[in-house]
């Protein structure tokens, strides 16, 4: 096994491993690698849905899947992300998954800790996933902003209908109704704006254009410009804290949602098909602990 770190130690590639039947040693090495580098790329894997679930379970309990209609037929904890359509016009997978910067399931009380995405089929071009290092974003904030946001909470919600920073994708069949349903049926969740990583103890900015609606106990006149300012560190064109992954079939990418944001960059369309198999591990509640 070889670990090759990417620029600034954000992301690393692991070669020489087969994740179908990982030893305790390999799992521990992957755990350490993800704590050190936040995003791990493992090339040339071929995990069946059941093998992907078994591998994922080594890191914690799998997330309950809301999008049952897009679960893999061989295992309902594997979510299919794809633009492929069935002959009757229904979507095989989630079409618009992750199209805005986010941390997975930050709209849940107990958000997702790890996401594992296995690339099954790639379009000729496009379909990259971009990652942002949220420790680095936090570290780069001016001291007065760090002081201002310490200990604050932000409100997260899953529905794009409630978030003026997002647009509903026209490529997702039934999207308007789906987000309308979520707007009514799903609750708001409060999350710390600065999140202390429960294993590394480091601070990361924990907010995203996709799920964060506002700041608790702060007027929007003040909160929205502050959120815009914070999000510039993620969306800024210069992208100093970023890694963009270009897939080849068989790539398995695993990331730590406690200290990263990511987004699907799109840029492909039918008849070109992208298909990914996604599993997710739930972590505990997010919290903020002031530095000692
Ligand atoms: C996700 O947001 O979980 C999926 C990202 C991607 O498909 O590139």
Tab-separated table of C-alpha atoms and ligand atoms in Angstrom:
chain	number	residue	atom	x	y	z
A	1	UNK	CA	0.000	0.000	0.000
A	2	UNK	CA	1.246	3.462	-0.939
A	3	UNK	CA	-0.190	6.844	0.140
A	4	UNK	CA	0.613	9.837	-2.051
A	5	UNK	CA	-0.558	13.187	-0.670
A	6	UNK	CA	-1.922	15.884	-3.004
A	7	UNK	CA	-1.016	19.607	-2.835
A	8	UNK	CA	-1.064	21.137	0.659
A	9	UNK	CA	-1.788	17.666	2.094
A	10	UNK	CA	-5.455	18.111	1.125
A	11	UNK	CA	-6.434	14.762	-0.421
A	12	UNK	CA	-4.319	11.701	-1.010
A	13	UNK	CA	-4.265	8.741	-3.361
A	14	UNK	CA	-3.926	5.213	-2.033
A	15	UNK	CA	-2.689	2.520	-4.376
A	16	UNK	CA	-1.954	-1.173	-4.029
A	17	UNK	CA	-5.071	-2.129	-2.052
A	18	UNK	CA	-8.234	-4.141	-2.632
A	19	UNK	CA	-11.124	-2.875	-0.491
A	20	UNK	CA	-13.319	-5.949	-1.017
A	21	UNK	CA	-11.935	-7.676	2.048
A	22	UNK	CA	-9.904	-5.116	4.014
A	23	UNK	CA	-7.700	-6.223	6.900
A	24	UNK	CA	-7.868	-4.397	10.256
A	25	UNK	CA	-4.503	-2.865	9.376
A	26	UNK	CA	-5.785	-1.477	6.071
A	27	UNK	CA	-8.906	-0.039	7.688
A	28	UNK	CA	-6.855	1.676	10.359
A	29	UNK	CA	-4.459	3.026	7.715
A	30	UNK	CA	-7.428	4.434	5.765
A	31	UNK	CA	-8.854	5.967	8.919
A	32	UNK	CA	-5.535	7.679	9.674
A	33	UNK	CA	-5.193	8.774	6.047
A	34	UNK	CA	-8.618	10.381	6.043
A	35	UNK	CA	-7.905	12.202	9.319
A	36	UNK	CA	-4.641	13.484	7.818
A	37	UNK	CA	-5.848	14.308	4.296
A	38	UNK	CA	-9.695	14.556	4.515
A	39	UNK	CA	-10.270	13.141	1.004
A	40	UNK	CA	-8.954	9.739	-0.068
A	41	UNK	CA	-8.882	8.407	-3.615
A	42	UNK	CA	-8.490	4.655	-4.136
A	43	UNK	CA	-8.101	3.610	-7.782
A	44	UNK	CA	-9.160	0.423	-9.582
A	45	UNK	CA	-11.803	-0.880	-7.179
A	46	UNK	CA	-14.725	-3.095	-8.121
A	47	UNK	CA	-16.985	-3.426	-5.092
A	48	UNK	CA	-20.421	-4.970	-5.521
A	49	UNK	CA	-23.203	-3.094	-3.664
A	50	UNK	CA	-22.971	-5.610	-0.809
A	51	UNK	CA	-19.163	-5.306	-0.657
A	52	UNK	CA	-19.422	-1.510	-0.631
A	53	UNK	CA	-21.864	-1.697	2.290
A	54	UNK	CA	-19.577	-4.116	4.193
A	55	UNK	CA	-16.585	-1.824	3.621
A	56	UNK	CA	-18.582	1.254	4.699
A	57	UNK	CA	-19.834	-0.456	7.885
A	58	UNK	CA	-16.258	-0.690	9.140
A	59	UNK	CA	-16.368	3.070	9.738
A	60	UNK	CA	-19.729	3.304	11.532
A	61	UNK	CA	-23.495	2.938	11.075
A	62	UNK	CA	-24.847	3.595	7.581
A	63	UNK	CA	-27.268	6.446	7.018
A	64	UNK	CA	-30.975	5.844	6.547
A	65	UNK	CA	-31.780	6.490	2.870
A	66	UNK	CA	-34.587	8.908	2.143
A	67	UNK	CA	-34.527	8.443	-1.648
A	68	UNK	CA	-35.743	4.827	-1.654
A	69	UNK	CA	-36.712	4.985	-5.327
A	70	UNK	CA	-33.043	5.581	-6.200
A	71	UNK	CA	-31.579	2.863	-3.987
A	72	UNK	CA	-29.624	0.098	-5.702
A	73	UNK	CA	-31.872	-2.964	-6.307
A	74	UNK	CA	-29.233	-5.220	-4.663
A	75	UNK	CA	-28.913	-3.168	-1.454
A	76	UNK	CA	-31.121	-0.345	-0.207
A	77	UNK	CA	-28.257	1.411	1.626
A	78	UNK	CA	-26.494	2.093	-1.698
A	79	UNK	CA	-27.805	5.239	-3.332
A	80	UNK	CA	-27.421	5.470	-7.109
A	81	UNK	CA	-26.456	8.882	-8.497
A	82	UNK	CA	-26.981	8.974	-12.242
A	83	UNK	CA	-28.475	10.854	-15.159
A	84	UNK	CA	-29.625	7.583	-16.784
A	85	UNK	CA	-33.346	7.219	-17.568
A	86	UNK	CA	-35.380	4.013	-17.704
A	87	UNK	CA	-37.361	3.275	-20.895
A	88	UNK	CA	-40.471	4.715	-19.148
A	89	UNK	CA	-38.663	8.024	-18.574
A	90	UNK	CA	-38.165	7.628	-14.806
A	91	UNK	CA	-34.733	8.337	-13.349
A	92	UNK	CA	-32.502	5.411	-12.335
A	93	UNK	CA	-30.636	7.534	-9.780
A	94	UNK	CA	-30.603	10.989	-8.225
A	95	UNK	CA	-29.935	13.308	-11.160
A	96	UNK	CA	-29.013	16.573	-9.462
A	97	UNK	CA	-27.183	15.217	-6.393
A	98	UNK	CA	-24.710	17.610	-4.854
A	99	UNK	CA	-24.953	20.411	-7.397
A	100	UNK	CA	-24.182	23.112	-4.777
A	101	UNK	CA	-21.393	23.217	-2.188
A	102	UNK	CA	-22.406	21.234	0.908
A	103	UNK	CA	-21.463	18.848	3.673
A	104	UNK	CA	-23.594	15.706	3.447
A	105	UNK	CA	-26.757	15.712	5.572
A	106	UNK	CA	-25.857	18.785	7.629
A	107	UNK	CA	-29.656	19.192	7.665
A	108	UNK	CA	-29.888	16.170	9.995
A	109	UNK	CA	-29.422	16.338	13.781
A	110	UNK	CA	-26.684	13.719	13.376
A	111	UNK	CA	-25.047	14.514	10.052
A	112	UNK	CA	-23.034	12.232	7.814
A	113	UNK	CA	-19.411	11.781	8.855
A	114	UNK	CA	-18.016	9.859	5.860
A	115	UNK	CA	-19.236	9.556	2.288
A	116	UNK	CA	-17.966	6.845	-0.046
A	117	UNK	CA	-18.547	7.298	-3.756
A	118	UNK	CA	-17.631	4.544	-6.190
A	119	UNK	CA	-17.442	5.532	-9.820
A	120	UNK	CA	-19.156	2.890	-11.964
A	121	UNK	CA	-19.471	4.718	-15.276
A	122	UNK	CA	-18.080	8.033	-16.435
A	123	UNK	CA	-19.097	10.501	-19.113
A	124	UNK	CA	-16.526	11.328	-21.816
A	125	UNK	CA	-16.022	14.712	-20.161
A	126	UNK	CA	-17.304	16.482	-17.040
A	127	UNK	CA	-18.653	14.805	-13.906
A	128	UNK	CA	-15.809	15.861	-11.581
A	129	UNK	CA	-16.326	16.332	-7.836
A	130	UNK	CA	-14.710	19.361	-6.241
A	131	UNK	CA	-13.745	19.480	-2.552
A	132	UNK	CA	-12.997	22.385	-0.231
A	133	UNK	CA	-10.866	22.101	2.904
A	134	UNK	CA	-12.922	23.728	5.677
A	135	UNK	CA	-10.086	23.653	8.232
A	136	UNK	CA	-8.092	25.778	5.790
A	137	UNK	CA	-11.073	28.076	5.232
A	138	UNK	CA	-11.447	28.572	8.983
A	139	UNK	CA	-7.700	29.169	9.413
A	140	UNK	CA	-7.779	31.779	6.627
A	141	UNK	CA	-10.577	33.858	8.205
A	142	UNK	CA	-9.571	37.215	9.687
A	143	UNK	CA	-9.423	37.202	13.502
A	144	UNK	CA	-12.407	39.564	13.859
A	145	UNK	CA	-14.630	37.171	11.858
A	146	UNK	CA	-13.348	34.170	13.824
A	147	UNK	CA	-14.241	35.978	17.032
A	148	UNK	CA	-17.665	36.963	15.727
A	149	UNK	CA	-18.713	33.452	14.639
A	150	UNK	CA	-17.282	31.518	17.593
A	151	UNK	CA	-20.109	29.713	19.385
A	152	UNK	CA	-22.831	30.833	16.940
A	153	UNK	CA	-25.353	28.423	15.442
A	154	UNK	CA	-26.714	28.412	11.892
A	155	UNK	CA	-29.998	26.994	10.648
A	156	UNK	CA	-29.875	24.262	8.003
A	157	UNK	CA	-32.704	22.834	5.884
A	158	UNK	CA	-32.805	20.284	3.068
A	159	UNK	CA	-35.339	21.959	0.768
A	160	UNK	CA	-34.059	24.098	-2.079
A	161	UNK	CA	-37.457	25.829	-2.012
A	162	UNK	CA	-36.449	27.592	1.204
A	163	UNK	CA	-32.980	28.636	0.064
A	164	UNK	CA	-32.561	31.670	-2.230
A	165	UNK	CA	-28.917	30.636	-2.810
A	166	UNK	CA	-30.028	27.568	-4.790
A	167	UNK	CA	-32.021	26.951	-7.975
A	168	UNK	CA	-34.054	23.821	-8.590
A	169	UNK	CA	-32.502	21.789	-11.391
A	170	UNK	CA	-34.696	21.286	-14.458
A	171	UNK	CA	-33.000	17.922	-15.102
A	172	UNK	CA	-34.638	16.250	-12.091
A	173	UNK	CA	-38.089	14.841	-12.913
A	174	UNK	CA	-40.689	16.051	-10.390
A	175	UNK	CA	-38.179	18.306	-8.637
A	176	UNK	CA	-40.590	21.166	-7.807
A	177	UNK	CA	-42.996	18.810	-6.022
A	178	UNK	CA	-40.157	16.973	-4.289
A	179	UNK	CA	-38.649	20.145	-2.789
A	180	UNK	CA	-42.110	21.516	-1.966
A	181	UNK	CA	-42.830	18.316	-0.019
A	182	UNK	CA	-39.500	18.586	1.810
A	183	UNK	CA	-40.139	22.233	2.670
A	184	UNK	CA	-43.243	21.180	4.603
A	185	UNK	CA	-42.248	17.752	5.892
A	186	UNK	CA	-38.644	18.273	7.042
A	187	UNK	CA	-37.570	20.266	10.073
A	188	UNK	CA	-34.919	22.938	10.394
A	189	UNK	CA	-31.777	21.868	12.215
A	190	UNK	CA	-29.300	24.072	14.092
A	191	UNK	CA	-25.605	23.407	13.643
A	192	UNK	CA	-22.541	25.161	15.068
A	193	UNK	CA	-21.082	27.629	12.575
A	194	UNK	CA	-17.612	26.595	13.694
A	195	UNK	CA	-17.334	22.846	14.170
A	196	UNK	CA	-14.725	21.204	16.350
A	197	UNK	CA	-13.637	17.903	14.825
A	198	UNK	CA	-14.288	15.226	17.445
A	199	UNK	CA	-11.142	13.253	16.530
A	200	UNK	CA	-8.532	15.841	15.478
A	201	UNK	CA	-9.736	18.665	17.751
A	202	UNK	CA	-9.285	21.148	14.856
A	203	UNK	CA	-11.815	23.894	14.047
A	204	UNK	CA	-13.578	23.983	10.674
A	205	UNK	CA	-16.155	26.362	9.225
A	206	UNK	CA	-19.390	24.341	9.112
A	207	UNK	CA	-21.867	26.042	6.767
A	208	UNK	CA	-22.743	25.699	3.103
A	209	UNK	CA	-24.573	27.564	0.344
A	210	UNK	CA	-26.734	24.453	-0.179
A	211	UNK	CA	-28.106	23.843	3.319
A	212	UNK	CA	-27.425	26.888	5.521
A	213	UNK	CA	-30.317	29.338	5.532
A	214	UNK	CA	-29.490	31.855	8.231
A	215	UNK	CA	-27.717	32.459	11.530
A	216	UNK	CA	-29.624	31.858	14.731
A	217	UNK	CA	-30.426	34.974	16.791
A	218	UNK	CA	-28.988	37.347	14.170
A	219	UNK	CA	-30.998	39.644	11.872
A	220	UNK	CA	-30.813	38.690	8.230
A	221	UNK	CA	-29.572	42.206	7.438
A	222	UNK	CA	-26.405	41.253	9.288
A	223	UNK	CA	-26.411	37.458	8.874
A	224	UNK	CA	-26.819	37.165	5.088
A	225	UNK	CA	-23.846	39.427	4.185
A	226	UNK	CA	-21.800	37.546	6.798
A	227	UNK	CA	-22.733	34.184	5.236
A	228	UNK	CA	-21.954	35.597	1.764
A	229	UNK	CA	-18.556	36.696	3.037
A	230	UNK	CA	-17.870	33.246	4.539
A	231	UNK	CA	-18.988	31.439	1.375
A	232	UNK	CA	-16.568	33.516	-0.726
A	233	UNK	CA	-13.774	31.450	0.829
A	234	UNK	CA	-15.419	28.358	-0.683
A	235	UNK	CA	-16.633	29.687	-4.031
A	236	UNK	CA	-13.853	32.180	-4.776
A	237	UNK	CA	-12.414	31.592	-8.239
A	238	UNK	CA	-8.837	31.373	-6.941
A	239	UNK	CA	-9.771	28.257	-4.968
A	240	UNK	CA	-6.667	27.991	-2.801
A	241	UNK	CA	-8.181	25.362	-0.472
A	242	UNK	CA	-9.555	23.008	-3.086
A	243	UNK	CA	-9.074	19.654	-4.808
A	244	UNK	CA	-10.970	18.658	-7.973
A	245	UNK	CA	-11.280	14.946	-8.685
A	246	UNK	CA	-11.535	13.684	-12.278
A	247	UNK	CA	-12.829	10.125	-12.234
A	248	UNK	CA	-11.843	7.041	-14.084
A	249	UNK	CA	-14.107	3.994	-13.773
A	250	UNK	CA	-13.356	2.107	-10.549
A	251	UNK	CA	-12.237	5.141	-8.532
A	252	UNK	CA	-13.509	5.027	-4.973
A	253	UNK	CA	-13.438	8.371	-3.196
A	254	UNK	CA	-14.051	8.721	0.529
A	255	UNK	CA	-14.251	12.018	2.373
A	256	UNK	CA	-14.733	13.470	5.842
A	257	UNK	CA	-17.799	15.739	5.922
A	258	UNK	CA	-16.826	17.161	9.324
A	259	UNK	CA	-14.128	19.308	7.743
A	260	UNK	CA	-14.858	19.492	3.983
A	261	UNK	CA	-17.498	20.730	1.564
A	262	UNK	CA	-17.966	19.258	-1.897
A	263	UNK	CA	-20.027	19.736	-5.030
A	264	UNK	CA	-20.745	17.832	-8.221
A	265	UNK	CA	-19.521	20.033	-11.067
A	266	UNK	CA	-21.794	18.579	-13.822
A	267	UNK	CA	-20.840	19.416	-17.408
A	268	UNK	CA	-22.197	16.284	-19.119
A	269	UNK	CA	-25.536	15.141	-20.534
A	270	UNK	CA	-27.347	12.293	-22.241
A	271	UNK	CA	-26.531	10.177	-24.180
A	272	UNK	CA	-23.359	10.362	-22.045
A	273	UNK	CA	-23.999	8.598	-18.734
A	274	UNK	CA	-22.498	9.079	-15.293
A	275	UNK	CA	-23.236	6.481	-12.604
A	276	UNK	CA	-21.973	6.476	-9.032
A	277	UNK	CA	-22.733	4.230	-6.040
A	278	UNK	CA	-22.850	6.176	-2.785
A	279	UNK	CA	-22.817	4.999	0.828
A	280	UNK	CA	-22.745	7.224	3.904
A	281	UNK	CA	-21.765	6.808	7.559
A	282	UNK	CA	-23.577	8.766	10.281
A	283	UNK	CA	-21.445	10.501	12.893
A	284	UNK	CA	-22.484	12.031	16.186
A	285	UNK	CA	-23.878	15.532	16.670
A	286	UNK	CA	-21.691	18.408	15.516
A	287	UNK	CA	-20.345	20.623	18.336
A	288	UNK	CA	-18.103	23.624	19.014
A	289	UNK	CA	-15.459	23.583	21.713
A	290	UNK	CA	-13.399	26.752	22.140
A	291	UNK	CA	-9.659	26.243	21.692
A	292	UNK	CA	-7.869	25.798	25.034
B	1	LIG	C1	-22.597	14.124	-3.469
B	1	LIG	O1	-22.820	15.312	-3.299
B	1	LIG	O2	-22.679	13.335	-2.533
B	1	LIG	C2	-22.234	13.604	-4.849
B	1	LIG	C3	-21.150	14.335	-5.524
B	1	LIG	C4	-20.949	13.897	-6.946
B	1	LIG	O3	-21.782	13.150	-7.487
B	1	LIG	O4	-19.966	14.309	-7.558
